[in-house]
CSV table of C-alpha atoms in Angstrom, one decimal:
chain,number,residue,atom,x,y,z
K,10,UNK,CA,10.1,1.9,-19.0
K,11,UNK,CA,14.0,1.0,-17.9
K,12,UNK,CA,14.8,-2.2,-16.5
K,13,UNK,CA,15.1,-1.0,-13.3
K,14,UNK,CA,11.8,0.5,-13.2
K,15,UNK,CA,10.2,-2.8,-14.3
K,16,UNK,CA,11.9,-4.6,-11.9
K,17,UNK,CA,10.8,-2.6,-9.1
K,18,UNK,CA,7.3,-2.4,-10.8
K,19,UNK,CA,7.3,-6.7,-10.8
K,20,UNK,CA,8.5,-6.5,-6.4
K,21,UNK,CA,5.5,-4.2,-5.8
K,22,UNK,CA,3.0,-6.1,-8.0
K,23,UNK,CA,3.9,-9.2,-5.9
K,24,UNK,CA,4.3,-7.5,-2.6
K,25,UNK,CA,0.8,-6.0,-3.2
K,26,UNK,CA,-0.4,-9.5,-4.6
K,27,UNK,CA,0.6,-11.2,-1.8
K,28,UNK,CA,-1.1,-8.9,0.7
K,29,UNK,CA,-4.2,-9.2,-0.6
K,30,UNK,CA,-4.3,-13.3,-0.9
K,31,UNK,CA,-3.2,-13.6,2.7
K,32,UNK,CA,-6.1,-14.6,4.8
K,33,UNK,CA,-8.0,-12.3,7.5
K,34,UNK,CA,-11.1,-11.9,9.4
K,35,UNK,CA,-14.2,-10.6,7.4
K,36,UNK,CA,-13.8,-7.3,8.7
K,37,UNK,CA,-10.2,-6.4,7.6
K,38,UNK,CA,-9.5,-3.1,5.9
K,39,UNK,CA,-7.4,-1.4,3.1
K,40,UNK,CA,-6.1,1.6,3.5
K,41,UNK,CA,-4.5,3.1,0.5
K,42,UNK,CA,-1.8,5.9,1.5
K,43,UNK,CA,0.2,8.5,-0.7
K,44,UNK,CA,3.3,10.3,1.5
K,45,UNK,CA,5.5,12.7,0.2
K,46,UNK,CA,8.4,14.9,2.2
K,47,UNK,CA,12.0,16.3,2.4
K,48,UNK,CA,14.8,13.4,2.7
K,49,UNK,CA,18.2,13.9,3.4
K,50,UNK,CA,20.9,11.2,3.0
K,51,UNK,CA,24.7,10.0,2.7
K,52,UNK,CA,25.9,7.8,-0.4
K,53,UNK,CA,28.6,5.8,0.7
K,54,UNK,CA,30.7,5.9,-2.7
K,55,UNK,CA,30.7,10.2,-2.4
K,56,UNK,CA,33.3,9.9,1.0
K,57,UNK,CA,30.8,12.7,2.4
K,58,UNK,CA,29.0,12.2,5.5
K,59,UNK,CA,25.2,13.0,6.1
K,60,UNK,CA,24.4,15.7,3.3
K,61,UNK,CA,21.6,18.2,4.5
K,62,UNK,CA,20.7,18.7,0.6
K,63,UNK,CA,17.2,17.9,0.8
K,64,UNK,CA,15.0,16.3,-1.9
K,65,UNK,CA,11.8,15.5,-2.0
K,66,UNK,CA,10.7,11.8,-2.0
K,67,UNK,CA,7.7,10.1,-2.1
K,68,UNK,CA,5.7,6.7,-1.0
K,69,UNK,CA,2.5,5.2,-2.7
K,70,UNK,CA,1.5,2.6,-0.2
K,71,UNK,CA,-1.7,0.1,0.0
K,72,UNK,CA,-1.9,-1.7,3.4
K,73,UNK,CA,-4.4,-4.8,4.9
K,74,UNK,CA,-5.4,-4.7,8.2
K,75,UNK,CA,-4.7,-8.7,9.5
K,76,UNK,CA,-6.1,-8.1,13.1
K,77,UNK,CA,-6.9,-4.6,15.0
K,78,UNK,CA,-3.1,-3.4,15.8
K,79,UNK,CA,-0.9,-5.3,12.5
K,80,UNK,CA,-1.0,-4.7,8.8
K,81,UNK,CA,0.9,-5.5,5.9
K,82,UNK,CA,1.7,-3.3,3.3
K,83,UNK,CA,2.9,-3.3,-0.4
K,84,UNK,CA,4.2,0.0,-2.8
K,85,UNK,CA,6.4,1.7,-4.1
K,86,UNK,CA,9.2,3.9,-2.8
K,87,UNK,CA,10.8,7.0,-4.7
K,88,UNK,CA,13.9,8.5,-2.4
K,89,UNK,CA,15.8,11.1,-3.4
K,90,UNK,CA,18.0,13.4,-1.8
K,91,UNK,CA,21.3,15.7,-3.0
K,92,UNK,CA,24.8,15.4,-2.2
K,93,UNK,CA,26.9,18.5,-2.7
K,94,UNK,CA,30.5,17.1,-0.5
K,95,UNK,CA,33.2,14.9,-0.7
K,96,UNK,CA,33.1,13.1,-4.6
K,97,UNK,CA,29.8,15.4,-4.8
K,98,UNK,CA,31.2,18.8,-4.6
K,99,UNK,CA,30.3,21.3,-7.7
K,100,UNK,CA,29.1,18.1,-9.5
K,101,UNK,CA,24.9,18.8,-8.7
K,102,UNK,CA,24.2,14.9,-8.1
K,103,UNK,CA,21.0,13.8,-7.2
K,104,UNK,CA,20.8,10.2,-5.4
K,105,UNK,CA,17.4,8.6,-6.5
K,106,UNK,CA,16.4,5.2,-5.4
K,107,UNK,CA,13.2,3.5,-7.0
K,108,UNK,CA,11.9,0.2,-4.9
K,109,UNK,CA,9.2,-2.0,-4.3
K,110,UNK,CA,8.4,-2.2,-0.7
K,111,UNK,CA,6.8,-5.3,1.4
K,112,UNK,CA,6.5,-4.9,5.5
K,113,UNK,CA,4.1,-5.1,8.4
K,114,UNK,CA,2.6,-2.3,10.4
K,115,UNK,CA,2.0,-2.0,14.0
K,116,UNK,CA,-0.5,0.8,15.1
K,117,UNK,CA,-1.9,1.9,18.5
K,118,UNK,CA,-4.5,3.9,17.5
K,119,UNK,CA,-2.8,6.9,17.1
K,120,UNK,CA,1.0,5.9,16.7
K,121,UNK,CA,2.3,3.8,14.3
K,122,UNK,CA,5.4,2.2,13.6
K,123,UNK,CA,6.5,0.5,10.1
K,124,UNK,CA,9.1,-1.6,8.7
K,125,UNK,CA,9.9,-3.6,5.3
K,126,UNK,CA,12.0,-4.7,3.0
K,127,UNK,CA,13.0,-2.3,-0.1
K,128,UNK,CA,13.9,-4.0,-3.9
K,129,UNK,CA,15.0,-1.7,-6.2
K,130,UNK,CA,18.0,0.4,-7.6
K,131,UNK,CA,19.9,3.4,-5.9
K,132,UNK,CA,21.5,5.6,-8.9
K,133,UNK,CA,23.8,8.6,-8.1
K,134,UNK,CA,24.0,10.9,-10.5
K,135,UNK,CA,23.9,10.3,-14.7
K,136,UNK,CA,27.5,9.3,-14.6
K,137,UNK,CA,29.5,5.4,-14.2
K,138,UNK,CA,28.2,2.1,-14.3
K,139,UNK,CA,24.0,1.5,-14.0
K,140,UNK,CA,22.8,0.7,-11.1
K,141,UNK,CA,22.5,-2.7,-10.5
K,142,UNK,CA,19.2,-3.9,-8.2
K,143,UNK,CA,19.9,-4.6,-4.8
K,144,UNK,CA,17.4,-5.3,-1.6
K,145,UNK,CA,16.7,-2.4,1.1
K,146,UNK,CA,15.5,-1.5,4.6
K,147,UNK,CA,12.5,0.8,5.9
K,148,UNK,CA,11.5,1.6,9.3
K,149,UNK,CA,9.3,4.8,10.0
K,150,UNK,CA,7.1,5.9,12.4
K,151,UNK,CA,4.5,8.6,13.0
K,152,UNK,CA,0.6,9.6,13.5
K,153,UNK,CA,-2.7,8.9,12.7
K,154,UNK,CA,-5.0,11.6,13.3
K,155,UNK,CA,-8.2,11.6,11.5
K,156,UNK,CA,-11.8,9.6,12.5
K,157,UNK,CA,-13.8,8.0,9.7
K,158,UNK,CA,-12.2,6.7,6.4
K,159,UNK,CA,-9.9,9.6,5.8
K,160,UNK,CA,-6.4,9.8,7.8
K,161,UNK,CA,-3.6,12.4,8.0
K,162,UNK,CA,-0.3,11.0,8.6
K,163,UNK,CA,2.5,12.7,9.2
K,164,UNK,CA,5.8,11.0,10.2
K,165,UNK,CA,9.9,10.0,9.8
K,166,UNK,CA,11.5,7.7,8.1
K,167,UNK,CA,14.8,5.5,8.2
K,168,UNK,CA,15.9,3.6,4.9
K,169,UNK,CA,19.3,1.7,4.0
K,170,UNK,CA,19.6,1.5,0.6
K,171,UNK,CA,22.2,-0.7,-1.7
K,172,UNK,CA,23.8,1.6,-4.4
K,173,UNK,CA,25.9,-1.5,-6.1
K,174,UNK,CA,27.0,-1.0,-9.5
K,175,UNK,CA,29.4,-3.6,-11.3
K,176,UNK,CA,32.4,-2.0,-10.4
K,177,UNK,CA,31.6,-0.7,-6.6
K,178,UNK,CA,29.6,-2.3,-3.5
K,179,UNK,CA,28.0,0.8,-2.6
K,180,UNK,CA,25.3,1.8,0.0
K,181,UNK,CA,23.0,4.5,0.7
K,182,UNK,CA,21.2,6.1,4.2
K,183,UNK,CA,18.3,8.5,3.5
K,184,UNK,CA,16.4,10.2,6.3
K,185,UNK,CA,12.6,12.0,5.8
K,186,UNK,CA,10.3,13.8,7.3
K,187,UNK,CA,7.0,13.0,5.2
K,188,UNK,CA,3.5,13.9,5.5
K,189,UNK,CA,0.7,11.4,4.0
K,190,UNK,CA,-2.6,11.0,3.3
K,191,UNK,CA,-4.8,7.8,4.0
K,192,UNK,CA,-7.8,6.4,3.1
K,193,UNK,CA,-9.8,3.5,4.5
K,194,UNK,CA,-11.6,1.3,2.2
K,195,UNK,CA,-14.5,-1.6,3.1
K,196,UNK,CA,-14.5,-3.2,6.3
K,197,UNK,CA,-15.3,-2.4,9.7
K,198,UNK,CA,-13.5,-0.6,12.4
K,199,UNK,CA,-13.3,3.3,12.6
């Protein structure tokens, strides 16, 4: 495993640590969530603008329910998305950023709206200095449709991501439309 994949691995270990030793009521749920989709995105070290050259990313996501309408959350982030102008043209570069993710949850029965902090790397392309790790923003929003323990969840999401290397102070912007699965695990509620 890289570096930068155990760093990432440590942030999510502690994000998902720490949501599970945080006190609650009795009857708080886990909800374990996978989401995967298309994302789209700008690197700011390409000089291109938004590239629609999707990719497909995906989230791995445990949550705790702290009272009826907030959770926390811990997981782990994979965004990816292509970049075919500016720096990128005829070079086929993939942007991939790899994070650990720690953020609260507010749902309202149906809707839900999330945001975190990201801890990871943001690597564009094969090429130039390695990535070096940087911290991230997430903020998404979407459904809840489902009764019982299972959920489907579709939804959109907004991340900033720092692309630093040693040589350049770099950012990225990455935009998805995901679909996700949930399920609910002990506890009470519906």
């Amino acid at each position: 495993m890289s570096t930068r994949m155990t760093m990432s691995a440590r942030f999510c270990l502690a994000a998902l640590a720490g949501a599970f030793l945080v006190p609650a009521s009795a009857a708080a749920q886990f909800q374990a969530e996978v989401r995967g989709g298309l994302t789209v995105g700008s690197h700011s070290g390409s000089a291109a603008a938004l590239d629609v050259a999707p990719a497909v990313s995906f989230d791995v996501v445990v949550k705790r329910q702290m009272i009826p309408s907030v959770a926390i959350f811990g997981g782990f982030f994979r965004t990816s998305f292509g970049c075919e102008e500016g720096f990128c043209k005829d070079r086929d570069i993939l942007i991939v950023g790899t994070h650990g993710a720690l953020g609260a949850e507010w749902s309202g029965g149906v809707p839900w709206i999330r945001a975190g902090l990201l801890f990871g790397t943001t690597e564009a392309g094969t090429l130039g200095d390695a990535p070096e790790a940087g911290m991230g923003l997430h903020a998404a929003a979407g459904l809840s449709i489902g009764s019982g323990r299972f959920r489907f969840l579709p939804g959109a999401s907004y991340r900033w991501l720092s692309a630093s290397t040693a040589s350049a102070s770099d950012h990225a912007v990455a935009l998805a439309l995901d679909l996700g699965f949930g399920i609910r695990m002990g506890g009470g509620g519906s």
